[in-house]
PDB file of N, CA and C in Angstrom:
ATOM      1  N   ILE A   1       0.855  -1.169   0.000  1.00  0.00           N
ATOM      2  CA  ILE A   1       0.000   0.000   0.000  1.00  0.00           C
ATOM      3  C   ILE A   1       0.899   1.229   0.000  1.00  0.00           C
ATOM      4  N   LEU A   2       0.662   2.133  -0.923  1.00  0.00           N
ATOM      5  CA  LEU A   2       1.416   3.380  -0.987  1.00  0.00           C
ATOM      6  C   LEU A   2       0.657   4.455  -0.206  1.00  0.00           C
ATOM      7  N   ILE A   3       1.354   5.082   0.724  1.00  0.00           N
ATOM      8  CA  ILE A   3       0.760   6.145   1.536  1.00  0.00           C
ATOM      9  C   ILE A   3       1.536   7.427   1.273  1.00  0.00           C
ATOM     10  N   ASN A   4       0.810   8.507   1.021  1.00  0.00           N
ATOM     11  CA  ASN A   4       1.400   9.839   0.886  1.00  0.00           C
ATOM     12  C   ASN A   4       1.252  10.554   2.214  1.00  0.00           C
ATOM     13  N   PHE A   5       2.348  11.079   2.717  1.00  0.00           N
ATOM     14  CA  PHE A   5       2.336  11.776   4.006  1.00  0.00           C
ATOM     15  C   PHE A   5       2.558  13.264   3.809  1.00  0.00           C
ATOM     16  N   ARG A   6       1.808  14.054   4.539  1.00  0.00           N
ATOM     17  CA  ARG A   6       2.059  15.495   4.684  1.00  0.00           C
ATOM     18  C   ARG A   6       2.330  15.701   6.165  1.00  0.00           C
ATOM     19  N   LEU A   7       3.600  15.825   6.468  1.00  0.00           N
ATOM     20  CA  LEU A   7       4.049  15.897   7.848  1.00  0.00           C
ATOM     21  C   LEU A   7       4.523  17.303   8.179  1.00  0.00           C
ATOM     22  N   VAL A   8       4.722  17.554   9.450  1.00  0.00           N
ATOM     23  CA  VAL A   8       5.240  18.844   9.906  1.00  0.00           C
ATOM     24  C   VAL A   8       6.468  18.578  10.753  1.00  0.00           C
ATOM     25  N   ASP A   9       7.592  19.207  10.384  1.00  0.00           N
ATOM     26  CA  ASP A   9       8.801  19.081  11.176  1.00  0.00           C
ATOM     27  C   ASP A   9       8.620  19.856  12.478  1.00  0.00           C
ATOM     28  N   ARG A  10       8.819  19.198  13.586  1.00  0.00           N
ATOM     29  CA  ARG A  10       8.561  19.826  14.887  1.00  0.00           C
ATOM     30  C   ARG A  10       9.494  21.004  15.141  1.00  0.00           C
ATOM     31  N   GLU A  11      10.739  20.873  14.745  1.00  0.00           N
ATOM     32  CA  GLU A  11      11.721  21.913  15.041  1.00  0.00           C
ATOM     33  C   GLU A  11      11.558  23.146  14.164  1.00  0.00           C
ATOM     34  N   SER A  12      11.371  22.948  12.869  1.00  0.00           N
ATOM     35  CA  SER A  12      11.312  24.092  11.939  1.00  0.00           C
ATOM     36  C   SER A  12       9.885  24.538  11.633  1.00  0.00           C
ATOM     37  N   GLY A  13       8.914  23.660  11.854  1.00  0.00           N
ATOM     38  CA  GLY A  13       7.532  23.969  11.506  1.00  0.00           C
ATOM     39  C   GLY A  13       7.237  23.828  10.024  1.00  0.00           C
ATOM     40  N   GLN A  14       8.221  23.404   9.244  1.00  0.00           N
ATOM     41  CA  GLN A  14       8.064  23.265   7.797  1.00  0.00           C
ATOM     42  C   GLN A  14       7.314  21.982   7.455  1.00  0.00           C
ATOM     43  N   GLN A  15       6.566  22.064   6.358  1.00  0.00           N
ATOM     44  CA  GLN A  15       5.838  20.886   5.879  1.00  0.00           C
ATOM     45  C   GLN A  15       6.802  19.970   5.136  1.00  0.00           C
ATOM     46  N   ILE A  16       6.638  18.684   5.371  1.00  0.00           N
ATOM     47  CA  ILE A  16       7.462  17.653   4.743  1.00  0.00           C
ATOM     48  C   ILE A  16       6.525  16.704   4.017  1.00  0.00           C
ATOM     49  N   THR A  17       6.827  16.385   2.777  1.00  0.00           N
ATOM     50  CA  THR A  17       6.030  15.374   2.069  1.00  0.00           C
ATOM     51  C   THR A  17       6.894  14.132   1.883  1.00  0.00           C
ATOM     52  N   ARG A  18       6.283  13.004   2.132  1.00  0.00           N
ATOM     53  CA  ARG A  18       6.954  11.712   1.992  1.00  0.00           C
ATOM     54  C   ARG A  18       5.966  10.720   1.387  1.00  0.00           C
ATOM     55  N   LYS A  19       6.523   9.739   0.682  1.00  0.00           N
ATOM     56  CA  LYS A  19       5.740   8.592   0.209  1.00  0.00           C
ATOM     57  C   LYS A  19       6.436   7.353   0.732  1.00  0.00           C
ATOM     58  N   ARG A  20       5.623   6.402   1.167  1.00  0.00           N
ATOM     59  CA  ARG A  20       6.205   5.156   1.655  1.00  0.00           C
ATOM     60  C   ARG A  20       5.247   4.010   1.400  1.00  0.00           C
ATOM     61  N   ARG A  21       5.817   2.874   1.077  1.00  0.00           N
ATOM     62  CA  ARG A  21       5.029   1.654   0.905  1.00  0.00           C
ATOM     63  C   ARG A  21       4.996   0.877   2.216  1.00  0.00           C
ATOM     64  N   PHE A  22       3.829   0.355   2.508  1.00  0.00           N
ATOM     65  CA  PHE A  22       3.620  -0.490   3.674  1.00  0.00           C
ATOM     66  C   PHE A  22       2.945  -1.765   3.193  1.00  0.00           C
ATOM     67  N   GLU A  23       3.080  -2.814   3.982  1.00  0.00           N
ATOM     68  CA  GLU A  23       2.355  -4.055   3.717  1.00  0.00           C
ATOM     69  C   GLU A  23       0.907  -3.886   4.166  1.00  0.00           C
ATOM     70  N   GLU A  24      -0.022  -4.498   3.447  1.00  0.00           N
ATOM     71  CA  GLU A  24      -1.437  -4.412   3.815  1.00  0.00           C
ATOM     72  C   GLU A  24      -1.700  -4.949   5.213  1.00  0.00           C
ATOM     73  N   SER A  25      -0.866  -5.865   5.655  1.00  0.00           N
ATOM     74  CA  SER A  25      -1.060  -6.498   6.960  1.00  0.00           C
ATOM     75  C   SER A  25      -0.516  -5.661   8.121  1.00  0.00           C
ATOM     76  N   GLU A  26       0.228  -4.598   7.823  1.00  0.00           N
ATOM     77  CA  GLU A  26       0.735  -3.742   8.898  1.00  0.00           C
ATOM     78  C   GLU A  26      -0.418  -2.972   9.533  1.00  0.00           C
ATOM     79  N   ARG A  27      -0.246  -2.625  10.776  1.00  0.00           N
ATOM     80  CA  ARG A  27      -1.283  -1.901  11.506  1.00  0.00           C
ATOM     81  C   ARG A  27      -1.168  -0.395  11.267  1.00  0.00           C
ATOM     82  N   VAL A  28      -2.270   0.287  11.468  1.00  0.00           N
ATOM     83  CA  VAL A  28      -2.308   1.747  11.324  1.00  0.00           C
ATOM     84  C   VAL A  28      -1.283   2.390  12.253  1.00  0.00           C
ATOM     85  N   SER A  29      -1.007   1.775  13.380  1.00  0.00           N
ATOM     86  CA  SER A  29      -0.025   2.312  14.326  1.00  0.00           C
ATOM     87  C   SER A  29       1.361   2.460  13.689  1.00  0.00           C
ATOM     88  N   ALA A  30       1.661   1.694  12.643  1.00  0.00           N
ATOM     89  CA  ALA A  30       2.943   1.829  11.940  1.00  0.00           C
ATOM     90  C   ALA A  30       3.069   3.207  11.288  1.00  0.00           C
ATOM     91  N   LEU A  31       1.954   3.810  10.904  1.00  0.00           N
ATOM     92  CA  LEU A  31       1.986   5.149  10.322  1.00  0.00           C
ATOM     93  C   LEU A  31       2.429   6.169  11.361  1.00  0.00           C
ATOM     94  N   PHE A  32       2.005   5.985  12.596  1.00  0.00           N
ATOM     95  CA  PHE A  32       2.401   6.888  13.674  1.00  0.00           C
ATOM     96  C   PHE A  32       3.896   6.760  13.954  1.00  0.00           C
ATOM     97  N   LYS A  33       4.408   5.546  13.948  1.00  0.00           N
ATOM     98  CA  LYS A  33       5.844   5.334  14.169  1.00  0.00           C
ATOM     99  C   LYS A  33       6.654   6.000  13.056  1.00  0.00           C
ATOM    100  N   PHE A  34       6.218   5.836  11.818  1.00  0.00           N
ATOM    101  CA  PHE A  34       6.912   6.445  10.688  1.00  0.00           C
ATOM    102  C   PHE A  34       6.911   7.965  10.799  1.00  0.00           C
ATOM    103  N   ALA A  35       5.752   8.557  11.103  1.00  0.00           N
ATOM    104  CA  ALA A  35       5.646  10.012  11.227  1.00  0.00           C
ATOM    105  C   ALA A  35       6.538  10.524  12.347  1.00  0.00           C
ATOM    106  N   GLN A  36       6.584   9.812  13.438  1.00  0.00           N
ATOM    107  CA  GLN A  36       7.404  10.227  14.571  1.00  0.00           C
ATOM    108  C   GLN A  36       8.885  10.224  14.198  1.00  0.00           C
ATOM    109  N   GLN A  37       9.326   9.218  13.464  1.00  0.00           N
ATOM    110  CA  GLN A  37      10.726   9.124  13.046  1.00  0.00           C
ATOM    111  C   GLN A  37      11.101  10.205  12.032  1.00  0.00           C
ATOM    112  N   GLU A  38      10.199  10.493  11.116  1.00  0.00           N
ATOM    113  CA  GLU A  38      10.494  11.440  10.040  1.00  0.00           C
ATOM    114  C   GLU A  38      10.482  12.902  10.488  1.00  0.00           C
ATOM    115  N   THR A  39       9.851  13.196  11.610  1.00  0.00           N
ATOM    116  CA  THR A  39       9.666  14.594  12.006  1.00  0.00           C
ATOM    117  C   THR A  39      10.331  14.952  13.320  1.00  0.00           C
ATOM    118  N   ALA A  40      11.057  14.050  13.914  1.00  0.00           N
ATOM    119  CA  ALA A  40      11.673  14.298  15.225  1.00  0.00           C
ATOM    120  C   ALA A  40      10.611  14.712  16.242  1.00  0.00           C
ATOM    121  N   ALA A  41       9.459  14.083  16.172  1.00  0.00           N
ATOM    122  CA  ALA A  41       8.348  14.440  17.055  1.00  0.00           C
ATOM    123  C   ALA A  41       8.627  14.086  18.508  1.00  0.00           C
ATOM    124  N   GLY A  42       9.484  13.094  18.724  1.00  0.00           N
ATOM    125  CA  GLY A  42       9.789  12.705  20.100  1.00  0.00           C
ATOM    126  C   GLY A  42       8.527  12.314  20.846  1.00  0.00           C
ATOM    127  N   SER A  43       8.334  12.913  22.004  1.00  0.00           N
ATOM    128  CA  SER A  43       7.163  12.586  22.817  1.00  0.00           C
ATOM    129  C   SER A  43       6.013  13.576  22.593  1.00  0.00           C
ATOM    130  N   ALA A  44       6.158  14.463  21.619  1.00  0.00           N
ATOM    131  CA  ALA A  44       5.097  15.440  21.337  1.00  0.00           C
ATOM    132  C   ALA A  44       3.843  14.727  20.850  1.00  0.00           C
ATOM    133  N   LEU A  45       2.702  15.252  21.239  1.00  0.00           N
ATOM    134  CA  LEU A  45       1.429  14.683  20.816  1.00  0.00           C
ATOM    135  C   LEU A  45       1.070  15.200  19.432  1.00  0.00           C
ATOM    136  N   PHE A  46       0.642  14.295  18.566  1.00  0.00           N
ATOM    137  CA  PHE A  46       0.218  14.703  17.232  1.00  0.00           C
ATOM    138  C   PHE A  46      -0.912  13.802  16.761  1.00  0.00           C
ATOM    139  N   GLU A  47      -1.636  14.295  15.776  1.00  0.00           N
ATOM    140  CA  GLU A  47      -2.725  13.539  15.159  1.00  0.00           C
ATOM    141  C   GLU A  47      -2.341  13.211  13.733  1.00  0.00           C
ATOM    142  N   LEU A  48      -2.829  12.091  13.253  1.00  0.00           N
ATOM    143  CA  LEU A  48      -2.780  11.760  11.835  1.00  0.00           C
ATOM    144  C   LEU A  48      -4.216  11.604  11.368  1.00  0.00           C
ATOM    145  N   ARG A  49      -4.519  12.201  10.224  1.00  0.00           N
ATOM    146  CA  ARG A  49      -5.870  12.133   9.665  1.00  0.00           C
ATOM    147  C   ARG A  49      -5.788  11.734   8.198  1.00  0.00           C
ATOM    148  N   ALA A  50      -6.828  11.049   7.748  1.00  0.00           N
ATOM    149  CA  ALA A  50      -6.902  10.632   6.344  1.00  0.00           C
ATOM    150  C   ALA A  50      -8.355  10.537   5.924  1.00  0.00           C
ATOM    151  N   GLY A  51      -8.573  10.597   4.617  1.00  0.00           N
ATOM    152  CA  GLY A  51      -9.910  10.425   4.066  1.00  0.00           C
ATOM    153  C   GLY A  51     -10.681  11.718   3.971  1.00  0.00           C
ATOM    154  N   PHE A  52     -11.902  11.597   3.463  1.00  0.00           N
ATOM    155  CA  PHE A  52     -12.801  12.743   3.388  1.00  0.00           C
ATOM    156  C   PHE A  52     -14.191  12.297   3.802  1.00  0.00           C
ATOM    157  N   PRO A  53     -14.758  12.898   4.804  1.00  0.00           N
ATOM    158  CA  PRO A  53     -14.117  13.908   5.652  1.00  0.00           C
ATOM    159  C   PRO A  53     -12.980  13.266   6.440  1.00  0.00           C
ATOM    160  N   PRO A  54     -11.979  14.064   6.819  1.00  0.00           N
ATOM    161  CA  PRO A  54     -10.824  13.492   7.519  1.00  0.00           C
ATOM    162  C   PRO A  54     -11.217  12.805   8.819  1.00  0.00           C
ATOM    163  N   LYS A  55     -10.669  11.620   9.017  1.00  0.00           N
ATOM    164  CA  LYS A  55     -10.924  10.894  10.263  1.00  0.00           C
ATOM    165  C   LYS A  55      -9.601  10.719  11.010  1.00  0.00           C
ATOM    166  N   GLN A  56      -9.685  10.773  12.329  1.00  0.00           N
ATOM    167  CA  GLN A  56      -8.497  10.575  13.149  1.00  0.00           C
ATOM    168  C   GLN A  56      -8.112   9.104  13.103  1.00  0.00           C
ATOM    169  N   LEU A  57      -6.858   8.853  12.794  1.00  0.00           N
ATOM    170  CA  LEU A  57      -6.413   7.471  12.630  1.00  0.00           C
ATOM    171  C   LEU A  57      -6.123   6.766  13.949  1.00  0.00           C
ATOM    172  N   TRP A  58      -5.911   7.528  15.024  1.00  0.00           N
ATOM    173  CA  TRP A  58      -5.627   6.863  16.294  1.00  0.00           C
ATOM    174  C   TRP A  58      -6.809   6.003  16.732  1.00  0.00           C
ATOM    175  N   GLN A  59      -8.007   6.399  16.365  1.00  0.00           N
ATOM    176  CA  GLN A  59      -9.199   5.632  16.750  1.00  0.00           C
ATOM    177  C   GLN A  59      -9.206   4.237  16.137  1.00  0.00           C
ATOM    178  N   ILE A  60      -8.442   4.057  15.057  1.00  0.00           N
ATOM    179  CA  ILE A  60      -8.400   2.751  14.382  1.00  0.00           C
ATOM    180  C   ILE A  60      -6.968   2.201  14.329  1.00  0.00           C
ATOM    181  N   HIS A  61      -6.124   2.603  15.260  1.00  0.00           N
ATOM    182  CA  HIS A  61      -4.704   2.238  15.205  1.00  0.00           C
ATOM    183  C   HIS A  61      -4.443   0.738  15.296  1.00  0.00           C
ATOM    184  N   GLN A  62      -5.386  -0.038  15.779  1.00  0.00           N
ATOM    185  CA  GLN A  62      -5.213  -1.491  15.877  1.00  0.00           C
ATOM    186  C   GLN A  62      -5.573  -2.217  14.579  1.00  0.00           C
ATOM    187  N   GLN A  63      -6.271  -1.543  13.679  1.00  0.00           N
ATOM    188  CA  GLN A  63      -6.665  -2.175  12.416  1.00  0.00           C
ATOM    189  C   GLN A  63      -5.464  -2.284  11.476  1.00  0.00           C
ATOM    190  N   THR A  64      -5.558  -3.241  10.547  1.00  0.00           N
ATOM    191  CA  THR A  64      -4.541  -3.297   9.503  1.00  0.00           C
ATOM    192  C   THR A  64      -4.821  -2.173   8.503  1.00  0.00           C
ATOM    193  N   LEU A  65      -3.825  -1.863   7.699  1.00  0.00           N
ATOM    194  CA  LEU A  65      -4.009  -0.826   6.680  1.00  0.00           C
ATOM    195  C   LEU A  65      -5.086  -1.228   5.684  1.00  0.00           C
ATOM    196  N   ALA A  66      -5.183  -2.511   5.376  1.00  0.00           N
ATOM    197  CA  ALA A  66      -6.228  -2.988   4.471  1.00  0.00           C
ATOM    198  C   ALA A  66      -7.612  -2.807   5.098  1.00  0.00           C
ATOM    199  N   GLN A  67      -7.757  -3.161   6.365  1.00  0.00           N
ATOM    200  CA  GLN A  67      -9.044  -3.002   7.055  1.00  0.00           C
ATOM    201  C   GLN A  67      -9.450  -1.534   7.127  1.00  0.00           C
ATOM    202  N   ALA A  68      -8.465  -0.654   7.305  1.00  0.00           N
ATOM    203  CA  ALA A  68      -8.740   0.780   7.417  1.00  0.00           C
ATOM    204  C   ALA A  68      -8.954   1.429   6.049  1.00  0.00           C
ATOM    205  N   ASP A  69      -8.781   0.657   4.989  1.00  0.00           N
ATOM    206  CA  ASP A  69      -8.969   1.130   3.615  1.00  0.00           C
ATOM    207  C   ASP A  69      -8.138   2.391   3.336  1.00  0.00           C
ATOM    208  N   LEU A  70      -6.837   2.297   3.612  1.00  0.00           N
ATOM    209  CA  LEU A  70      -5.944   3.441   3.431  1.00  0.00           C
ATOM    210  C   LEU A  70      -5.117   3.368   2.147  1.00  0.00           C
ATOM    211  N   ARG A  71      -5.506   2.485   1.244  1.00  0.00           N
ATOM    212  CA  ARG A  71      -4.798   2.392  -0.038  1.00  0.00           C
ATOM    213  C   ARG A  71      -4.787   3.741  -0.758  1.00  0.00           C
ATOM    214  N   ASN A  72      -3.599   4.176  -1.163  1.00  0.00           N
ATOM    215  CA  ASN A  72      -3.421   5.409  -1.944  1.00  0.00           C
ATOM    216  C   ASN A  72      -4.015   6.650  -1.289  1.00  0.00           C
ATOM    217  N   GLN A  73      -4.030   6.670   0.025  1.00  0.00           N
ATOM    218  CA  GLN A  73      -4.557   7.813   0.758  1.00  0.00           C
ATOM    219  C   GLN A  73      -3.436   8.792   1.092  1.00  0.00           C
ATOM    220  N   SER A  74      -3.829  10.020   1.352  1.00  0.00           N
ATOM    221  CA  SER A  74      -2.917  11.013   1.908  1.00  0.00           C
ATOM    222  C   SER A  74      -3.180  11.099   3.394  1.00  0.00           C
ATOM    223  N   VAL A  75      -2.104  11.086   4.155  1.00  0.00           N
ATOM    224  CA  VAL A  75      -2.184  11.174   5.602  1.00  0.00           C
ATOM    225  C   VAL A  75      -1.602  12.520   6.015  1.00  0.00           C
ATOM    226  N   HIS A  76      -2.349  13.266   6.793  1.00  0.00           N
ATOM    227  CA  HIS A  76      -1.947  14.599   7.216  1.00  0.00           C
ATOM    228  C   HIS A  76      -1.647  14.608   8.708  1.00  0.00           C
ATOM    229  N   MET A  77      -0.573  15.291   9.068  1.00  0.00           N
ATOM    230  CA  MET A  77      -0.139  15.376  10.457  1.00  0.00           C
ATOM    231  C   MET A  77      -0.454  16.749  11.035  1.00  0.00           C
ATOM    232  N   LYS A  78      -0.848  16.744  12.300  1.00  0.00           N
ATOM    233  CA  LYS A  78      -1.085  18.014  13.005  1.00  0.00           C
ATOM    234  C   LYS A  78      -0.645  17.806  14.453  1.00  0.00           C
ATOM    235  N   PHE A  79       0.191  18.727  14.958  1.00  0.00           N
ATOM    236  CA  PHE A  79       0.602  18.634  16.352  1.00  0.00           C
ATOM    237  C   PHE A  79      -0.548  19.099  17.237  1.00  0.00           C
ATOM    238  N   SER A  80      -0.752  18.393  18.332  1.00  0.00           N
ATOM    239  CA  SER A  80      -1.805  18.748  19.287  1.00  0.00           C
ATOM    240  C   SER A  80      -1.339  19.924  20.131  1.00  0.00           C
ATOM    241  N   THR A  81      -2.266  20.785  20.473  1.00  0.00           N
ATOM    242  CA  THR A  81      -1.941  21.948  21.285  1.00  0.00           C
ATOM    243  C   THR A  81      -2.112  21.669  22.767  1.00  0.00           C
ATOM    244  N   SER A  82      -2.747  20.562  23.109  1.00  0.00           N
ATOM    245  CA  SER A  82      -2.968  20.288  24.536  1.00  0.00           C
ATOM    246  C   SER A  82      -1.906  19.382  25.094  1.00  0.00           C
TER     247      SER A  82
END
């Protein structure tokens, strides 16, 4: 499954675009791990959203990417303010 990411670098605040292939059997939580590594998010709280209307992916983090129907989706990152 090819996923397009629109991430935000925590240090610079700049938008980062990435594409990465995942196995259909991987869990949605793998997207959070990837985003954290690519943006130096550390322990900062952030959301990942996909689809239209955008849905928060943490609510389905235990599902596989195939179950979550994330094929060819764009995933958007937003740091939480709380």
